[in-house]
Tab-separated table of C-alpha atoms in Angstrom:
chain	number	residue	atom	x	y	z
A	1	MET	CA	0.087	-6.875	20.241
A	2	PRO	CA	2.491	-4.140	21.507
A	3	LYS	CA	1.134	-1.404	23.747
A	4	PRO	CA	0.694	2.019	22.045
A	5	VAL	CA	3.423	4.481	22.992
A	6	ASN	CA	2.525	7.765	24.694
A	7	GLY	CA	4.614	10.815	25.543
A	8	LEU	CA	5.764	11.491	21.976
A	9	TRP	CA	4.540	15.056	21.505
A	10	ASP	CA	7.355	16.804	23.356
A	11	ALA	CA	9.941	14.950	21.276
A	12	ILE	CA	8.141	15.763	18.013
A	13	THR	CA	7.745	19.480	18.749
A	14	SER	CA	11.098	20.119	20.456
A	15	PHE	CA	13.115	22.853	18.796
A	16	GLU	CA	16.090	20.489	18.526
A	17	ASN	CA	13.973	17.995	16.592
A	18	LEU	CA	12.667	20.699	14.259
A	19	VAL	CA	16.217	21.905	13.578
A	20	ALA	CA	17.320	18.348	12.762
A	21	ALA	CA	14.252	17.921	10.539
A	22	TYR	CA	15.112	21.148	8.706
A	23	HIS	CA	18.646	19.925	7.990
A	24	GLU	CA	17.288	16.604	6.678
A	25	CYS	CA	14.921	18.471	4.340
A	26	ARG	CA	17.723	20.653	3.051
A	27	ARG	CA	20.094	17.755	2.382
A	28	GLY	CA	20.703	17.524	-1.350
A	29	LYS	CA	18.379	20.479	-2.010
A	30	ARG	CA	20.306	23.238	-0.322
A	31	TYR	CA	20.253	25.628	-3.265
A	32	THR	CA	16.689	25.097	-4.445
A	33	GLU	CA	14.456	28.129	-4.350
A	34	ALA	CA	12.219	26.666	-1.627
A	35	ALA	CA	15.157	25.746	0.619
A	36	LEU	CA	16.849	29.125	0.166
A	37	LYS	CA	13.629	30.976	0.912
A	38	PHE	CA	13.023	28.997	4.105
A	39	SER	CA	16.668	29.309	5.147
A	40	PHE	CA	16.325	33.083	5.220
A	41	SER	CA	15.531	33.784	8.907
A	42	VAL	CA	15.270	30.032	9.470
A	43	GLU	CA	15.248	30.296	13.253
A	44	GLN	CA	12.183	32.513	13.217
A	45	LYS	CA	10.373	30.180	10.803
A	46	LEU	CA	11.141	27.155	12.967
A	47	PHE	CA	9.840	28.923	16.064
A	48	GLU	CA	6.660	29.776	14.133
A	49	LEU	CA	6.243	26.149	13.109
A	50	GLN	CA	6.804	25.041	16.675
A	51	GLY	CA	4.155	27.477	17.911
A	52	GLU	CA	1.596	26.238	15.372
A	53	LEU	CA	2.246	22.645	16.383
A	54	LEU	CA	2.063	23.344	20.110
A	55	ASN	CA	-1.193	25.266	19.619
A	56	MET	CA	-2.447	22.473	17.333
A	57	SER	CA	-3.269	25.100	14.735
A	58	TRP	CA	-0.907	23.781	12.043
A	59	SER	CA	-2.437	22.665	8.775
A	60	PRO	CA	-0.807	21.485	5.528
A	61	GLY	CA	-0.049	24.011	2.798
A	62	ARG	CA	-0.839	23.639	-0.852
A	63	PRO	CA	1.422	21.060	-2.527
A	64	HIS	CA	3.243	21.548	-5.801
A	65	GLU	CA	1.651	19.127	-8.273
A	66	PHE	CA	3.228	17.698	-11.409
A	67	MET	CA	3.024	14.569	-13.547
A	68	VAL	CA	5.733	11.993	-14.114
A	69	ARG	CA	5.316	9.428	-16.873
A	70	ASP	CA	8.060	6.917	-16.167
A	71	PRO	CA	7.359	4.060	-15.866
A	72	LYS	CA	3.666	5.060	-15.840
A	73	PRO	CA	1.747	8.349	-15.430
A	74	ARG	CA	1.561	9.431	-11.794
A	75	LEU	CA	0.511	12.644	-10.099
A	76	ILE	CA	3.217	13.798	-7.689
A	77	GLN	CA	2.191	16.103	-4.862
A	78	ALA	CA	5.271	17.681	-3.310
A	79	PRO	CA	4.442	19.439	-0.013
A	80	PRO	CA	5.806	22.938	0.640
A	81	PHE	CA	9.223	23.085	2.303
A	82	ALA	CA	7.768	24.082	5.694
A	83	ASP	CA	5.412	21.090	5.563
A	84	ARG	CA	8.327	18.805	4.775
A	85	VAL	CA	10.053	20.001	7.953
A	86	VAL	CA	6.970	18.967	9.949
A	87	HIS	CA	6.863	15.602	8.164
A	88	HIS	CA	10.507	14.911	8.986
A	89	ALA	CA	9.977	15.963	12.595
A	90	LEU	CA	7.117	13.469	12.929
A	91	VAL	CA	8.873	10.609	11.123
A	92	ARG	CA	12.060	11.045	13.170
A	93	VAL	CA	10.090	10.186	16.308
A	94	ILE	CA	7.480	7.621	15.225
A	95	GLU	CA	9.337	5.660	12.532
A	96	PRO	CA	11.415	3.640	15.052
A	97	LEU	CA	8.177	2.417	16.654
A	98	PHE	CA	7.070	0.846	13.386
A	99	GLU	CA	10.524	-0.241	12.287
A	100	ARG	CA	10.631	-2.687	15.193
A	101	ARG	CA	7.476	-4.345	13.835
A	102	PHE	CA	8.361	-4.456	10.127
A	103	ILE	CA	9.429	-7.821	8.757
A	104	LYS	CA	12.959	-8.284	7.464
A	105	ASP	CA	11.853	-8.748	3.860
A	106	SER	CA	10.134	-5.395	3.329
A	107	TYR	CA	12.684	-3.281	1.450
A	108	ALA	CA	11.230	0.063	0.337
A	109	CYS	CA	12.104	3.363	2.040
A	110	ARG	CA	13.952	1.762	4.939
A	111	LYS	CA	17.490	2.293	6.165
A	112	GLU	CA	20.019	-0.254	4.881
A	113	LYS	CA	17.398	-1.732	2.543
A	114	GLY	CA	16.443	-0.466	-0.913
A	115	VAL	CA	16.312	-1.727	-4.493
A	116	HIS	CA	19.660	-3.491	-4.694
A	117	ALA	CA	19.263	-5.225	-1.334
A	118	SER	CA	15.836	-6.492	-2.417
A	119	VAL	CA	17.235	-7.888	-5.674
A	120	ASP	CA	20.051	-9.611	-3.769
A	121	ARG	CA	17.518	-11.088	-1.356
A	122	LEU	CA	15.326	-12.397	-4.166
A	123	GLN	CA	18.304	-14.117	-5.763
A	124	ALA	CA	19.214	-15.597	-2.358
A	125	PHE	CA	15.662	-16.996	-2.114
A	126	LEU	CA	15.993	-18.603	-5.549
A	127	ARG	CA	19.338	-20.139	-4.672
A	128	ALA	CA	18.040	-21.449	-1.345
A	129	ARG	CA	15.216	-23.274	-3.122
A	130	GLN	CA	17.306	-24.725	-5.942
A	131	PRO	CA	18.799	-27.780	-4.167
A	132	ARG	CA	15.508	-28.885	-2.581
A	133	GLU	CA	12.896	-28.225	-5.292
A	134	ASP	CA	12.451	-29.724	-8.758
A	135	ARG	CA	10.877	-26.480	-9.930
A	136	THR	CA	10.226	-23.077	-8.353
A	137	TRP	CA	7.188	-21.005	-9.249
A	138	ALA	CA	6.789	-17.299	-8.620
A	139	LEU	CA	3.636	-15.355	-7.793
A	140	GLN	CA	4.308	-11.713	-8.653
A	141	ALA	CA	1.779	-8.996	-7.921
A	142	ASP	CA	1.284	-5.357	-7.098
A	143	ILE	CA	-1.544	-3.176	-5.823
A	144	SER	CA	-3.720	-1.271	-8.263
A	145	LYS	CA	-3.336	2.503	-7.719
A	146	TYR	CA	-1.859	1.867	-4.291
A	147	PHE	CA	-1.202	5.334	-2.843
A	148	ALA	CA	-4.504	6.657	-4.191
A	149	SER	CA	-6.393	3.743	-2.598
A	150	ILE	CA	-5.189	3.906	1.016
A	151	ASN	CA	-8.165	4.374	3.336
A	152	HIS	CA	-7.586	7.146	5.891
A	153	ASP	CA	-9.666	5.661	8.716
A	154	ARG	CA	-8.095	2.228	8.366
A	155	LEU	CA	-4.638	3.762	8.221
A	156	MET	CA	-5.299	5.786	11.376
A	157	THR	CA	-6.551	2.666	13.162
A	158	ILE	CA	-3.326	0.864	12.255
A	159	ILE	CA	-1.158	3.809	13.349
A	160	ALA	CA	-3.028	4.031	16.671
A	161	ARG	CA	-1.968	0.471	17.507
A	162	MET	CA	1.588	1.783	17.885
A	163	VAL	CA	1.112	5.512	18.579
A	164	GLY	CA	-0.928	6.246	21.692
A	165	ASP	CA	-0.123	9.942	22.005
A	166	ARG	CA	-3.324	11.895	21.245
A	167	LYS	CA	-1.527	14.947	19.872
A	168	ALA	CA	0.807	12.874	17.710
A	169	LEU	CA	-2.262	11.130	16.277
A	170	TRP	CA	-3.814	14.543	15.597
A	171	LEU	CA	-0.734	15.492	13.549
A	172	CYS	CA	-0.858	12.202	11.633
A	173	ARG	CA	-4.508	12.858	10.812
A	174	GLN	CA	-3.741	16.423	9.689
A	175	ILE	CA	-1.093	15.171	7.301
A	176	ILE	CA	-3.032	12.161	6.005
A	177	GLY	CA	-6.157	14.178	5.253
A	178	GLY	CA	-4.534	17.453	4.323
A	179	TYR	CA	-3.512	17.206	0.683
A	180	GLY	CA	-6.667	17.391	-1.379
A	181	TYR	CA	-7.981	13.839	-1.437
A	182	ASP	CA	-11.739	13.372	-1.194
A	183	GLU	CA	-13.834	10.816	0.661
A	184	GLY	CA	-11.070	9.818	3.052
A	185	VAL	CA	-9.018	7.828	0.537
A	186	GLY	CA	-5.517	8.365	-0.851
A	187	ILE	CA	-2.215	9.816	0.326
A	188	PRO	CA	0.146	11.923	-1.798
A	189	VAL	CA	3.042	10.418	-3.696
A	190	GLY	CA	6.034	12.628	-2.954
A	191	ALA	CA	5.801	13.085	0.829
A	192	LEU	CA	8.151	11.449	3.344
A	193	THR	CA	5.226	10.605	5.621
A	194	SER	CA	3.473	8.862	2.721
A	195	GLN	CA	6.436	6.517	2.323
A	196	LEU	CA	6.245	5.555	5.988
A	197	PHE	CA	2.441	5.320	6.096
A	198	ALA	CA	2.371	3.218	2.906
A	199	ASN	CA	4.783	0.759	4.501
A	200	VAL	CA	2.751	0.745	7.713
A	201	TYR	CA	-0.438	-0.018	5.762
A	202	LEU	CA	1.007	-3.013	3.896
A	203	ASP	CA	2.798	-4.261	7.001
A	204	GLN	CA	-0.588	-5.859	7.676
A	205	LEU	CA	-0.161	-7.896	4.484
A	206	ASP	CA	3.399	-8.846	5.453
A	207	HIS	CA	2.317	-10.328	8.775
A	208	TRP	CA	-0.692	-12.045	7.245
A	209	ALA	CA	1.551	-13.746	4.684
A	210	LYS	CA	4.365	-14.619	7.086
A	211	ASP	CA	2.629	-15.224	10.418
A	212	GLN	CA	-0.803	-16.505	9.434
A	213	MET	CA	-0.124	-18.199	6.096
A	214	GLY	CA	3.417	-19.326	6.884
A	215	VAL	CA	4.942	-18.204	3.569
A	216	GLU	CA	8.689	-18.762	3.719
A	217	HIS	CA	9.870	-16.915	0.633
A	218	TYR	CA	7.958	-13.635	0.547
A	219	LEU	CA	9.499	-10.324	-0.487
A	220	ARG	CA	7.951	-6.854	-0.774
A	221	TYR	CA	9.183	-3.566	-2.179
A	222	MET	CA	6.430	-1.023	-1.406
A	223	ASP	CA	3.364	-2.373	-3.249
A	224	ASP	CA	5.288	-4.862	-5.447
A	225	PHE	CA	5.795	-8.313	-3.992
A	226	VAL	CA	6.999	-11.779	-4.952
A	227	ILE	CA	6.130	-15.139	-3.386
A	228	LEU	CA	8.015	-18.314	-4.299
A	229	GLY	CA	6.570	-21.817	-4.076
A	230	SER	CA	6.891	-25.294	-5.457
A	231	ASP	CA	3.321	-25.765	-6.738
A	232	LYS	CA	1.609	-23.566	-9.317
A	233	ALA	CA	-1.912	-24.503	-8.188
A	234	ASP	CA	-1.050	-23.727	-4.547
A	235	LEU	CA	0.165	-20.264	-5.512
A	236	TRP	CA	-3.029	-19.530	-7.424
A	237	ARG	CA	-5.059	-20.638	-4.378
A	238	PHE	CA	-2.897	-18.377	-2.237
A	239	TYR	CA	-3.614	-15.575	-4.699
A	240	ASP	CA	-7.351	-15.958	-4.032
A	241	GLY	CA	-6.819	-15.658	-0.295
A	242	LEU	CA	-4.467	-12.732	-0.822
A	243	ALA	CA	-6.979	-10.835	-2.940
A	244	ASP	CA	-9.697	-11.474	-0.344
A	245	PHE	CA	-7.495	-10.283	2.535
A	246	LEU	CA	-6.529	-7.084	0.724
A	247	ALA	CA	-10.133	-6.291	-0.218
A	248	THR	CA	-11.614	-7.098	3.192
A	249	ASP	CA	-8.970	-5.740	5.547
A	250	LEU	CA	-7.343	-2.945	3.558
A	251	SER	CA	-9.817	-1.969	0.786
A	252	LEU	CA	-7.190	-2.667	-1.874
A	253	ARG	CA	-7.245	-4.463	-5.217
A	254	LEU	CA	-4.511	-6.424	-6.922
A	255	ASN	CA	-3.353	-5.259	-10.330
A	256	ARG	CA	-4.683	-7.378	-13.193
A	257	LYS	CA	-1.160	-8.152	-14.371
A	258	THR	CA	-0.651	-10.445	-11.359
A	259	SER	CA	0.776	-13.755	-12.614
A	260	VAL	CA	2.189	-17.120	-11.602
A	261	PHE	CA	5.087	-18.390	-13.731
A	262	PRO	CA	8.225	-20.575	-13.595
A	263	ALA	CA	11.023	-18.709	-11.822
A	264	SER	CA	13.430	-20.224	-14.361
A	265	ARG	CA	12.305	-17.663	-16.937
A	266	GLY	CA	13.597	-14.850	-14.724
A	267	ILE	CA	11.749	-12.521	-12.340
A	268	ASP	CA	11.412	-8.880	-13.378
A	269	PHE	CA	11.675	-7.057	-10.043
A	270	CYS	CA	12.809	-3.573	-8.968
A	271	GLY	CA	14.279	-2.711	-12.358
A	272	TYR	CA	16.257	-5.918	-12.872
A	273	ARG	CA	15.649	-9.447	-14.207
A	274	VAL	CA	16.689	-11.990	-11.611
A	275	TRP	CA	17.756	-15.619	-12.032
A	276	THR	CA	19.467	-18.041	-9.679
A	277	THR	CA	22.770	-17.636	-11.504
A	278	HIS	CA	22.765	-14.028	-12.648
A	279	VAL	CA	20.990	-10.631	-12.756
A	280	LEU	CA	20.390	-8.619	-15.928
A	281	PRO	CA	19.099	-5.087	-16.498
A	282	ARG	CA	15.464	-4.633	-17.461
A	283	LYS	CA	15.270	-4.530	-21.272
A	284	ARG	CA	13.092	-1.449	-21.428
A	285	ASN	CA	15.516	0.425	-19.177
A	286	VAL	CA	18.368	-0.295	-21.595
A	287	LYS	CA	16.239	0.757	-24.585
A	288	LYS	CA	15.272	3.949	-22.794
A	289	ALA	CA	18.920	4.696	-22.002
A	290	ARG	CA	19.904	4.202	-25.648
A	291	ARG	CA	17.243	6.712	-26.727
A	292	LYS	CA	18.364	9.121	-24.024
A	293	PHE	CA	22.004	8.882	-25.078
A	294	ARG	CA	21.078	9.608	-28.705
A	295	HIS	CA	19.092	12.639	-27.563
A	296	LEU	CA	21.952	13.889	-25.365
A	297	ALA	CA	24.464	13.514	-28.196
A	298	ALA	CA	22.173	15.488	-30.523
A	299	GLN	CA	21.679	18.226	-27.929
A	300	TYR	CA	25.426	18.460	-27.379
A	301	HIS	CA	26.076	18.658	-31.124
A	302	ARG	CA	23.597	21.529	-31.396
A	303	GLY	CA	25.306	23.357	-28.547
A	304	LEU	CA	22.215	23.060	-26.320
A	305	MET	CA	23.915	21.022	-23.588
A	306	THR	CA	27.371	20.999	-22.050
A	307	PHE	CA	29.457	18.004	-21.063
A	308	GLU	CA	28.921	18.828	-17.394
A	309	GLU	CA	25.147	18.746	-17.913
A	310	ILE	CA	25.357	15.371	-19.665
A	311	LYS	CA	27.695	13.723	-17.154
A	312	PRO	CA	25.043	13.053	-14.423
A	313	TYR	CA	22.902	11.066	-16.901
A	314	VAL	CA	25.827	8.817	-17.798
A	315	THR	CA	26.804	8.400	-14.153
A	316	SER	CA	23.252	7.439	-13.226
A	317	PHE	CA	23.078	4.837	-15.995
A	318	THR	CA	26.443	3.238	-15.195
A	319	GLY	CA	25.495	3.237	-11.506
A	320	TYR	CA	22.347	1.289	-12.334
A	321	MET	CA	24.165	-1.149	-14.602
A	322	LYS	CA	26.981	-1.959	-12.179
A	323	HIS	CA	24.598	-3.979	-10.019
A	324	CYS	CA	24.064	-6.647	-12.679
A	325	GLN	CA	25.882	-8.602	-15.379
A	326	SER	CA	26.056	-5.871	-18.025
A	327	ARG	CA	29.686	-5.187	-18.914
A	328	ARG	CA	29.322	-5.834	-22.650
A	329	THR	CA	26.128	-3.795	-22.899
A	330	VAL	CA	27.705	-0.841	-21.088
A	331	GLU	CA	30.865	-0.989	-23.190
A	332	THR	CA	28.855	-1.101	-26.436
A	333	MET	CA	26.610	1.780	-25.430
A	334	LEU	CA	29.487	3.972	-24.299
A	335	ASP	CA	31.396	3.207	-27.506
A	336	GLU	CA	28.340	4.322	-29.499
A	337	PHE	CA	27.889	7.447	-27.365
A	338	VAL	CA	30.094	9.887	-29.266
A	339	LEU	CA	29.875	13.576	-28.383
A	340	ILE	CA	30.648	15.751	-31.400
A	341	PRO	CA	31.000	19.448	-30.527
A	342	ALA	CA	28.818	22.016	-32.222
A	343	ARG	CA	30.231	23.434	-35.453
A	344	ARG	CA	30.748	26.834	-33.849
A	345	GLU	CA	32.882	25.272	-31.080
A	346	ARG	CA	35.042	23.439	-33.663
A	347	LYS	CA	35.711	26.702	-35.517
A	348	ASP	CA	36.676	28.373	-32.234
A	349	HIS	CA	39.224	25.635	-31.595
A	350	GLU	CA	40.627	26.011	-35.111
């Protein structure tokens, strides 16, 4: 067990760190209303934030809440811009402490990891097993209502194993408990710190699976994970131990859709369907894109959208599809995606 690290507070609250955190927050959102408002007299606002942190009087502001419904309904709580600066300042200093402990095969919200790397790794696992196993089985599971189920006290205990600085722990506690959750459970989806803390929480599962249970082919992307094995019954027995560990140590429950199945039928993971020989797009993602393209074409024909407004949607879709075997599907969909100008525009050209 590594010794908790002290002496972090000065690094977290340094003006240089706050400036760097501000620039990270602004990246890609430079012209949003929140970023522009904070950028006005930014130096003064950063000094004010620094003073609140040094006095330990800082508290989280009210988040902007909204619902997203893809792929399932979720409440997003986006912290105010000033709060996001504080979150970045904290993560910049403490994330490297945890990164050294994380296993290789945890892929969410980590540098040089991500969706496509996790899909590549899963396919590498399948290929590694192919020559030595008659049949490979997959246990695929996720956590039920993961972010909303994280226990604050247990999370703080885990963080304190790596972070020994009392003031840094105070700031972690302020953030973890500061966004409207009751009874000490749940962290907000939409905060940078939540991404780190969610990984830290399930790092306990990673080490249980790898170090204690000796699972060779284990892969996790946030709260979705896949385990490969050669015996269906063994994987179901492992599932029982897994469910018990999560309930006892982390107060979490597995989603009911957890299943064990032959890997030969393909593994639906991180938006793609993965086989030993090839990777295909998720069917529902293609269907959704077809509906979206029809809607965009109709909006363009009515003069309600411009080509420049439509272009990012097409770029996003082709970017997703380029990471799998999808050339014919993309060609067909783009051939069908015909943009007919509004009648008024055609008359103008005549």
